[in-house]
mmCIF file of C-alpha atoms in Angstrom:
data_model
loop_
_atom_site.group_PDB
_atom_site.id
_atom_site.type_symbol
_atom_site.label_atom_id
_atom_site.label_comp_id
_atom_site.label_asym_id
_atom_site.label_seq_id
_atom_site.Cartn_x
_atom_site.Cartn_y
_atom_site.Cartn_z
ATOM 1 C CA MET A 8 -0.014 0.026 0.035
ATOM 2 C CA ALA A 9 1.332 3.366 -0.936
ATOM 3 C CA GLY A 10 2.418 5.863 1.902
ATOM 4 C CA TYR A 11 0.718 9.122 2.306
ATOM 5 C CA GLU A 12 3.424 10.925 0.604
ATOM 6 C CA HIS A 13 2.801 9.073 -2.707
ATOM 7 C CA ILE A 14 -1.027 9.441 -3.051
ATOM 8 C CA THR A 15 -2.119 11.190 -6.303
ATOM 9 C CA LEU A 16 -4.759 13.832 -5.482
ATOM 10 C CA GLU A 17 -7.294 14.796 -8.001
ATOM 11 C CA LYS A 18 -10.708 16.402 -8.436
ATOM 12 C CA GLY A 19 -12.480 13.070 -9.116
ATOM 13 C CA MET A 20 -11.886 12.080 -5.418
ATOM 14 C CA TYR A 21 -14.736 14.349 -4.528
ATOM 15 C CA SER A 22 -17.260 12.844 -6.856
ATOM 16 C CA VAL A 23 -17.149 9.097 -5.833
ATOM 17 C CA PRO A 24 -20.756 8.125 -5.093
ATOM 18 C CA GLY A 25 -21.527 7.534 -1.405
ATOM 19 C CA LYS A 26 -18.044 8.465 -0.216
ATOM 20 C CA SER A 27 -16.492 11.570 1.101
ATOM 21 C CA PHE A 28 -12.980 12.888 0.046
ATOM 22 C CA THR A 29 -11.538 11.579 3.384
ATOM 23 C CA GLN A 30 -13.049 8.193 2.980
ATOM 24 C CA VAL A 31 -11.540 7.885 -0.491
ATOM 25 C CA LEU A 32 -8.229 8.868 1.017
ATOM 26 C CA GLU A 33 -8.583 6.361 3.809
ATOM 27 C CA GLU A 34 -8.910 3.621 1.255
ATOM 28 C CA LEU A 35 -5.671 4.541 -0.310
ATOM 29 C CA ASP A 36 -3.821 5.277 2.939
ATOM 30 C CA ARG A 37 -5.448 3.542 5.905
ATOM 31 C CA SER A 38 -4.804 5.034 9.412
ATOM 32 C CA GLU A 39 -4.421 1.573 10.968
ATOM 33 C CA GLN A 40 -0.840 1.295 9.427
ATOM 34 C CA TYR A 41 0.415 4.247 11.419
ATOM 35 C CA ARG A 42 -0.314 2.770 14.890
ATOM 36 C CA GLY A 43 2.728 3.192 17.088
ATOM 37 C CA THR A 44 4.201 5.980 14.858
ATOM 38 C CA PRO A 45 4.276 9.791 15.269
ATOM 39 C CA LEU A 46 1.461 9.960 12.794
ATOM 40 C CA GLU A 47 -0.958 7.945 14.979
ATOM 41 C CA GLY A 48 -4.097 9.940 15.720
ATOM 42 C CA LEU A 49 -4.006 11.710 12.342
ATOM 43 C CA ASP A 50 -6.616 10.857 9.637
ATOM 44 C CA ALA A 51 -5.826 10.567 5.895
ATOM 45 C CA PHE A 52 -6.674 14.172 5.310
ATOM 46 C CA GLN A 53 -4.571 15.452 8.094
ATOM 47 C CA ARG A 54 -1.673 13.501 6.945
ATOM 48 C CA GLN A 55 -2.046 15.164 3.503
ATOM 49 C CA LEU A 56 -1.830 18.597 5.260
ATOM 50 C CA LYS A 57 1.463 17.395 6.984
ATOM 51 C CA ARG A 58 2.622 16.245 3.562
ATOM 52 C CA PHE A 59 2.333 19.660 2.068
ATOM 53 C CA ASP A 60 3.269 21.452 5.221
ATOM 54 C CA ILE A 61 -0.062 23.321 5.390
ATOM 55 C CA LYS A 62 -0.915 24.624 8.932
ATOM 56 C CA VAL A 63 -4.595 25.441 9.205
ATOM 57 C CA SER A 64 -4.785 26.706 12.778
ATOM 58 C CA GLY A 65 -2.752 28.251 15.515
ATOM 59 C CA PRO A 66 -0.521 31.383 15.672
ATOM 60 C CA GLY A 67 1.574 29.946 12.805
ATOM 61 C CA SER A 68 -1.257 29.175 10.532
ATOM 62 C CA ASP A 69 -0.567 29.643 6.749
ATOM 63 C CA PRO A 70 -2.204 32.069 4.429
ATOM 64 C CA VAL A 71 -4.892 30.689 2.112
ATOM 65 C CA GLU A 72 -2.650 30.746 -0.998
ATOM 66 C CA ARG A 73 -0.483 28.027 0.649
ATOM 67 C CA PHE A 74 -3.079 25.418 -0.593
ATOM 68 C CA PHE A 75 -2.451 26.568 -4.107
ATOM 69 C CA ALA A 76 1.313 26.376 -4.039
ATOM 70 C CA THR A 77 0.921 23.020 -5.902
ATOM 71 C CA SER A 78 -2.038 21.502 -7.892
ATOM 72 C CA ALA A 79 -2.065 18.557 -5.567
ATOM 73 C CA GLY A 80 -2.299 20.857 -2.481
ATOM 74 C CA ALA A 81 -5.283 22.825 -4.175
ATOM 75 C CA ALA A 82 -7.148 19.572 -4.136
ATOM 76 C CA LEU A 83 -7.214 19.636 -0.458
ATOM 77 C CA PHE A 84 -8.758 23.060 -0.098
ATOM 78 C CA PRO A 85 -12.555 21.959 -0.554
ATOM 79 C CA GLU A 86 -12.121 19.369 2.139
ATOM 80 C CA TYR A 87 -10.631 22.080 4.474
ATOM 81 C CA VAL A 88 -13.602 24.284 3.752
ATOM 82 C CA SER A 89 -16.034 21.504 4.500
ATOM 83 C CA ARG A 90 -14.332 20.576 7.762
ATOM 84 C CA ALA A 91 -14.331 24.219 8.897
ATOM 85 C CA VAL A 92 -18.029 24.544 8.300
ATOM 86 C CA ARG A 93 -18.835 21.133 10.044
ATOM 87 C CA GLN A 94 -16.755 22.413 13.123
ATOM 88 C CA GLY A 95 -18.992 25.469 13.314
ATOM 89 C CA MET A 96 -22.044 23.271 13.097
ATOM 90 C CA GLU A 97 -20.878 20.904 15.788
ATOM 91 C CA ARG A 98 -19.820 23.766 18.136
ATOM 92 C CA VAL A 99 -23.230 25.310 18.369
ATOM 93 C CA SER A 100 -25.600 22.591 17.194
ATOM 94 C CA GLN A 101 -28.383 21.605 19.726
ATOM 95 C CA VAL A 102 -30.082 19.186 17.270
ATOM 96 C CA ASN A 103 -28.527 16.252 18.814
ATOM 97 C CA ASP A 104 -30.355 17.265 22.103
ATOM 98 C CA LEU A 105 -33.682 16.640 20.169
ATOM 99 C CA VAL A 106 -33.122 13.733 17.877
ATOM 100 C CA ALA A 107 -33.097 10.007 18.526
ATOM 101 C CA THR A 108 -31.088 8.940 15.374
ATOM 102 C CA VAL A 109 -29.363 10.367 12.334
ATOM 103 C CA THR A 110 -30.011 8.596 9.005
ATOM 104 C CA ARG A 111 -27.649 9.278 6.079
ATOM 105 C CA ILE A 112 -28.982 8.666 2.544
ATOM 106 C CA ASP A 113 -27.494 9.217 -0.890
ATOM 107 C CA GLY A 114 -30.658 10.277 -2.665
ATOM 108 C CA MET A 115 -33.578 12.748 -1.909
ATOM 109 C CA ASP A 116 -36.348 10.289 -1.252
ATOM 110 C CA TYR A 117 -36.851 8.804 2.205
ATOM 111 C CA ARG A 118 -39.714 7.412 4.151
ATOM 112 C CA THR A 119 -39.391 6.863 7.913
ATOM 113 C CA ILE A 120 -41.263 4.217 10.015
ATOM 114 C CA ASP A 121 -44.769 4.427 11.456
ATOM 115 C CA ALA A 122 -45.975 2.442 14.465
ATOM 116 C CA GLU A 123 -49.479 1.163 14.628
ATOM 117 C CA ASP A 124 -49.697 0.856 18.365
ATOM 118 C CA GLU A 125 -47.513 2.946 20.714
ATOM 119 C CA THR A 126 -48.688 1.472 24.090
ATOM 120 C CA TRP A 127 -45.528 -0.709 24.351
ATOM 121 C CA GLN A 128 -47.119 -2.623 27.180
ATOM 122 C CA ALA A 129 -45.682 -6.052 27.764
ATOM 123 C CA ALA A 130 -48.826 -7.622 28.966
ATOM 124 C CA VAL A 131 -49.034 -10.916 30.837
ATOM 125 C CA VAL A 132 -50.447 -13.672 28.558
ATOM 126 C CA SER A 133 -51.536 -17.169 29.290
ATOM 127 C CA GLU A 134 -49.679 -20.112 27.789
ATOM 128 C CA GLY A 135 -50.423 -20.535 24.087
ATOM 129 C CA ALA A 136 -52.048 -17.091 23.919
ATOM 130 C CA GLN A 137 -50.865 -14.554 21.288
ATOM 131 C CA LEU A 138 -48.642 -11.773 22.472
ATOM 132 C CA PRO A 139 -49.591 -8.081 21.815
ATOM 133 C CA GLN A 140 -48.255 -6.743 18.757
ATOM 134 C CA THR A 141 -46.876 -3.437 17.476
ATOM 135 C CA THR A 142 -46.700 -3.197 13.724
ATOM 136 C CA LEU A 143 -44.100 -0.970 12.071
ATOM 137 C CA ARG A 144 -44.609 0.203 8.405
ATOM 138 C CA LEU A 145 -43.282 2.769 6.114
ATOM 139 C CA GLY A 146 -44.697 6.261 6.525
ATOM 140 C CA SER A 147 -47.296 7.489 4.100
ATOM 141 C CA GLY A 148 -45.235 10.289 2.778
ATOM 142 C CA LEU A 149 -41.636 11.380 2.026
ATOM 143 C CA VAL A 150 -39.600 13.203 4.684
ATOM 144 C CA PRO A 151 -39.245 16.882 3.379
ATOM 145 C CA LEU A 152 -35.531 17.673 3.029
ATOM 146 C CA TYR A 153 -34.261 21.321 2.890
ATOM 147 C CA LYS A 154 -31.066 22.635 1.549
ATOM 148 C CA ARG A 155 -29.476 25.341 3.845
ATOM 149 C CA GLY A 156 -26.462 27.131 3.094
ATOM 150 C CA ARG A 157 -24.607 30.470 2.279
ATOM 151 C CA VAL A 158 -22.163 31.822 -0.040
ATOM 152 C CA LEU A 159 -19.067 33.565 1.295
ATOM 153 C CA SER A 160 -18.134 36.181 -1.357
ATOM 154 C CA SER A 161 -14.616 37.722 -1.601
ATOM 155 C CA SER A 162 -12.060 38.588 -4.299
ATOM 156 C CA TYR A 163 -9.174 36.115 -4.593
ATOM 157 C CA GLU A 164 -6.877 39.018 -3.984
ATOM 158 C CA ALA A 165 -8.454 39.858 -0.679
ATOM 159 C CA LEU A 166 -8.654 36.227 0.395
ATOM 160 C CA ARG A 167 -5.274 34.697 -0.686
ATOM 161 C CA PHE A 168 -3.067 36.412 1.924
ATOM 162 C CA GLN A 169 -5.458 35.995 4.907
ATOM 163 C CA LYS A 170 -4.570 33.462 7.586
ATOM 164 C CA LEU A 171 -6.338 30.211 7.490
ATOM 165 C CA ASP A 172 -7.272 30.263 11.047
ATOM 166 C CA LEU A 173 -9.220 33.561 10.416
ATOM 167 C CA LEU A 174 -11.014 31.888 7.324
ATOM 168 C CA THR A 175 -11.771 28.968 9.592
ATOM 169 C CA VAL A 176 -13.716 31.430 11.896
ATOM 170 C CA ALA A 177 -15.740 32.787 8.917
ATOM 171 C CA LEU A 178 -16.552 29.401 7.618
ATOM 172 C CA GLY A 179 -17.384 28.183 11.259
ATOM 173 C CA GLN A 180 -20.100 30.906 11.321
ATOM 174 C CA ILE A 181 -21.578 29.761 8.203
ATOM 175 C CA GLY A 182 -21.774 26.285 9.778
ATOM 176 C CA ALA A 183 -23.329 27.788 12.940
ATOM 177 C CA GLY A 184 -26.013 29.365 10.731
ATOM 178 C CA ILE A 185 -26.804 26.159 9.079
ATOM 179 C CA ALA A 186 -26.977 24.485 12.517
ATOM 180 C CA ALA A 187 -29.379 27.024 13.781
ATOM 181 C CA ALA A 188 -31.549 26.636 10.839
ATOM 182 C CA GLN A 189 -31.707 22.895 11.129
ATOM 183 C CA LEU A 190 -32.711 23.263 14.795
ATOM 184 C CA GLU A 191 -35.591 25.388 13.806
ATOM 185 C CA ASP A 192 -36.546 22.846 11.191
ATOM 186 C CA ALA A 193 -36.681 20.064 13.764
ATOM 187 C CA VAL A 194 -38.999 22.078 16.012
ATOM 188 C CA ASP A 195 -41.156 23.091 13.109
ATOM 189 C CA VAL A 196 -41.740 19.277 12.331
ATOM 190 C CA LEU A 197 -42.691 18.731 15.870
ATOM 191 C CA ILE A 198 -45.239 21.702 15.746
ATOM 192 C CA ASN A 199 -46.648 21.256 12.191
ATOM 193 C CA GLY A 200 -45.970 17.549 11.431
ATOM 194 C CA ASP A 201 -43.683 16.030 8.749
ATOM 195 C CA GLY A 202 -46.253 15.131 6.023
ATOM 196 C CA SER A 203 -46.979 11.651 7.385
ATOM 197 C CA LYS A 204 -47.671 12.515 10.976
ATOM 198 C CA ASP A 205 -49.589 15.509 12.301
ATOM 199 C CA GLY A 206 -47.989 18.097 14.599
ATOM 200 C CA ILE A 207 -48.067 17.509 18.439
ATOM 201 C CA THR A 208 -51.081 18.411 20.623
ATOM 202 C CA PHE A 209 -50.808 21.665 22.739
ATOM 203 C CA ALA A 210 -52.552 22.014 26.113
ATOM 204 C CA SER A 211 -53.669 25.420 26.835
ATOM 205 C CA SER A 212 -52.508 27.572 29.831
ATOM 206 C CA THR A 213 -52.877 31.230 30.716
ATOM 207 C CA SER A 214 -49.364 31.459 32.119
ATOM 208 C CA LEU A 215 -46.791 28.871 32.641
ATOM 209 C CA SER A 216 -46.541 27.184 36.008
ATOM 210 C CA TYR A 217 -44.859 24.331 37.623
ATOM 211 C CA ALA A 218 -48.156 22.489 37.537
ATOM 212 C CA ASP A 219 -48.168 22.786 33.707
ATOM 213 C CA PHE A 220 -44.683 21.346 33.590
ATOM 214 C CA LEU A 221 -45.859 18.443 35.744
ATOM 215 C CA LYS A 222 -48.726 17.855 33.382
ATOM 216 C CA LEU A 223 -46.352 17.563 30.398
ATOM 217 C CA TRP A 224 -44.258 15.063 32.360
ATOM 218 C CA GLY A 225 -47.387 12.943 33.034
ATOM 219 C CA SER A 226 -48.796 13.224 29.503
ATOM 220 C CA LEU A 227 -45.595 11.736 27.934
ATOM 221 C CA ALA A 228 -45.916 8.338 29.752
ATOM 222 C CA PRO A 229 -44.855 5.687 28.875
ATOM 223 C CA TYR A 230 -42.153 7.967 27.266
ATOM 224 C CA GLN A 231 -39.648 9.894 29.369
ATOM 225 C CA LEU A 232 -39.399 13.635 29.645
ATOM 226 C CA ASN A 233 -35.706 14.393 29.041
ATOM 227 C CA ALA A 234 -35.787 17.478 26.732
ATOM 228 C CA ILE A 235 -37.715 20.743 26.524
ATOM 229 C CA ALA A 236 -37.594 23.121 23.553
ATOM 230 C CA ALA A 237 -38.757 26.671 23.800
ATOM 231 C CA GLY A 238 -38.083 30.148 22.293
ATOM 232 C CA THR A 239 -36.414 33.028 24.172
ATOM 233 C CA ASP A 240 -39.686 34.090 25.961
ATOM 234 C CA GLY A 241 -40.552 30.561 26.908
ATOM 235 C CA ILE A 242 -37.073 29.882 28.418
ATOM 236 C CA GLN A 243 -37.265 33.139 30.395
ATOM 237 C CA LYS A 244 -40.749 32.275 31.751
ATOM 238 C CA LEU A 245 -39.539 28.744 32.798
ATOM 239 C CA LEU A 246 -36.516 30.118 34.531
ATOM 240 C CA GLN A 247 -38.805 32.508 36.559
ATOM 241 C CA ILE A 248 -40.615 29.538 38.049
ATOM 242 C CA SER A 249 -39.526 29.219 41.633
ATOM 243 C CA GLU A 250 -39.127 25.457 41.286
ATOM 244 C CA PHE A 251 -36.634 26.062 38.421
ATOM 245 C CA LYS A 252 -34.478 28.314 40.663
ATOM 246 C CA ASP A 253 -32.547 25.420 42.077
ATOM 247 C CA ALA A 254 -29.057 25.750 43.328
ATOM 248 C CA GLN A 255 -27.801 22.540 41.815
ATOM 249 C CA ALA A 256 -29.153 23.482 38.415
ATOM 250 C CA GLY A 257 -27.448 26.775 38.623
ATOM 251 C CA LEU A 258 -24.231 25.073 39.434
ATOM 252 C CA ASN A 259 -24.538 22.831 36.494
ATOM 253 C CA PHE A 260 -25.364 25.646 34.087
ATOM 254 C CA GLN A 261 -22.246 27.561 35.426
ATOM 255 C CA GLY A 262 -20.066 24.422 35.022
ATOM 256 C CA THR A 263 -21.370 23.000 31.713
ATOM 257 C CA GLY A 264 -23.389 25.713 30.007
ATOM 258 C CA LYS A 265 -26.373 23.442 29.901
ATOM 259 C CA LEU A 266 -29.722 24.413 31.385
ATOM 260 C CA VAL A 267 -31.553 21.691 33.271
ATOM 261 C CA THR A 268 -35.109 21.443 34.846
ATOM 262 C CA PRO A 269 -36.291 20.118 38.332
ATOM 263 C CA LEU A 270 -36.991 16.650 36.639
ATOM 264 C CA GLY A 271 -33.572 16.525 34.922
ATOM 265 C CA ALA A 272 -34.823 17.438 31.427
ATOM 266 C CA ALA A 273 -32.390 19.500 29.286
ATOM 267 C CA LEU A 274 -33.640 23.105 28.252
ATOM 268 C CA VAL A 275 -32.988 23.637 24.575
ATOM 269 C CA HIS A 276 -33.145 27.279 23.522
ATOM 270 C CA VAL A 277 -34.561 27.783 19.994
ATOM 271 C CA PRO A 278 -34.395 31.486 19.341
ATOM 272 C CA GLY A 279 -36.607 31.375 16.218
ATOM 273 C CA MET A 280 -39.286 29.341 17.804
ATOM 274 C CA GLU A 281 -42.813 30.764 17.923
ATOM 275 C CA GLU A 282 -43.650 32.555 21.170
ATOM 276 C CA GLY A 283 -46.243 31.042 23.426
ATOM 277 C CA LYS A 284 -45.310 27.377 22.896
ATOM 278 C CA ILE A 285 -43.301 24.899 24.940
ATOM 279 C CA ILE A 286 -42.528 21.429 23.724
ATOM 280 C CA ALA A 287 -41.602 18.535 25.983
ATOM 281 C CA LEU A 288 -40.226 15.313 24.373
ATOM 282 C CA ASP A 289 -38.440 12.001 24.875
ATOM 283 C CA LYS A 290 -35.284 12.752 22.785
ATOM 284 C CA ASN A 291 -34.710 8.975 22.494
ATOM 285 C CA CYS A 292 -37.980 8.350 20.513
ATOM 286 C CA ALA A 293 -39.338 11.596 19.146
ATOM 287 C CA LEU A 294 -37.378 12.637 16.085
ATOM 288 C CA GLU A 295 -35.262 11.251 13.330
ATOM 289 C CA MET A 296 -32.874 13.403 11.433
ATOM 290 C CA VAL A 297 -32.248 12.566 7.727
ATOM 291 C CA GLN A 298 -29.143 13.891 5.994
ATOM 292 C CA ALA A 299 -28.666 13.709 2.209
ATOM 293 C CA GLY A 300 -24.789 13.656 1.865
ATOM 294 C CA ASP A 301 -22.332 15.645 3.852
ATOM 295 C CA VAL A 302 -21.588 19.403 3.810
ATOM 296 C CA LEU A 303 -21.438 20.388 0.065
ATOM 297 C CA VAL A 304 -18.929 22.763 -1.480
ATOM 298 C CA ASP A 305 -18.290 23.567 -5.041
ATOM 299 C CA SER A 306 -15.026 21.577 -5.188
ATOM 300 C CA ASP A 307 -14.196 22.135 -8.912
ATOM 301 C CA LYS A 308 -14.284 25.867 -8.538
ATOM 302 C CA LEU A 309 -12.246 25.997 -5.374
ATOM 303 C CA ILE A 310 -9.536 23.758 -6.730
ATOM 304 C CA ASP A 311 -9.326 26.040 -9.912
ATOM 305 C CA ARG A 312 -8.863 29.146 -7.540
ATOM 306 C CA GLN A 313 -12.204 30.530 -8.321
ATOM 307 C CA LEU A 314 -12.470 31.676 -4.861
ATOM 308 C CA GLU A 315 -14.654 34.810 -5.431
ATOM 309 C CA LYS A 316 -17.657 32.809 -4.063
ATOM 310 C CA ILE A 317 -17.291 29.894 -1.768
ATOM 311 C CA SER A 318 -20.687 28.108 -1.762
ATOM 312 C CA VAL A 319 -21.546 26.049 1.274
ATOM 313 C CA SER A 320 -24.710 23.961 1.924
ATOM 314 C CA ALA A 321 -26.149 20.958 3.772
ATOM 315 C CA ILE A 322 -29.276 19.004 3.007
ATOM 316 C CA ALA A 323 -31.291 17.572 5.952
ATOM 317 C CA GLY A 324 -34.908 16.879 7.103
ATOM 318 C CA PHE A 325 -36.658 15.630 10.080
ATOM 319 C CA ALA A 326 -39.383 13.129 10.740
ATOM 320 C CA ARG A 327 -41.504 12.325 13.821
ATOM 321 C CA ILE A 328 -40.865 8.729 14.877
ATOM 322 C CA PHE A 329 -43.374 7.831 17.648
ATOM 323 C CA GLU A 330 -46.240 10.492 18.006
ATOM 324 C CA GLY A 331 -46.604 10.064 21.671
ATOM 325 C CA ALA A 332 -43.078 10.949 22.368
ATOM 326 C CA ALA A 333 -43.628 14.736 22.200
ATOM 327 C CA GLN A 334 -46.369 16.916 23.771
ATOM 328 C CA GLY A 335 -46.613 20.711 24.207
ATOM 329 C CA VAL A 336 -48.293 23.494 26.188
ATOM 330 C CA SER A 337 -49.372 26.840 24.816
ATOM 331 C CA TYR A 338 -49.489 29.967 27.003
ATOM 332 C CA THR A 339 -50.680 33.594 26.670
ATOM 333 C CA VAL A 340 -47.858 35.871 25.575
ATOM 334 C CA GLU A 341 -47.926 39.069 27.594
#
């Protein structure tokens, strides 16, 4: 097997069906063979950065034009862009606090499952009697997928001498914007449905109280209450409830940055969420995230130094899994 210094890099490595650039590299230069060496811990892409002596972070990071010192180095630039965007998404994303599973597909058509009976009770049956049955079938409609992205516009002359760590910050903000939009998409599916299942039911309340919170907890049974999604107004109202002003919860927020409730459910702040609604859910059963491919960049243009517009996007959608795993309460907005 050829070492990482002898890999031939080319545009076509970005267009292999069902595989990312790094996955293609890993097939040519597997990380397992570097165990016990100074290169252990680096993936195939990071070894290529080392090969061309490209530093993408830290005080000694290189300018953007370092990628284009050689044609082979230029082939690494789209993957750098993709990774910088993903880092931004991962840094701020709260989607994982709401979804049970992530399904990756190569096409644009996908149907999730639908359960005929969600009681999940394992009843006692006599010998020879039939066990209770839960039937899973395909959903009646396709999961809606949305393309979210942005274009970073700049002249090549303005960009070429900028340090890569600064460009990483800008690309990370694009990723953060994509992640925020996906979080709103997830909540929208809970409120309005996904085409196969309707939106959740909202109980009415004049003003939020601890009693409303306990009703949400009870209405979810047999599912567990482990996540609550709310907009800025909803989070503020919840935190004003005396039972939420818990010293241990405050210490947890100061130590980890995560808001928790008296019953242990995580509070997920969704800034764009409609005011007057609070959603309680079992994050292990309520939502499925569907991703069509990875972060998309226009690799051909970037390799050819057409850096005036760096186009970045991601395609994803959400589907409700079990309808009873999410409930809501609506309150009067003052």
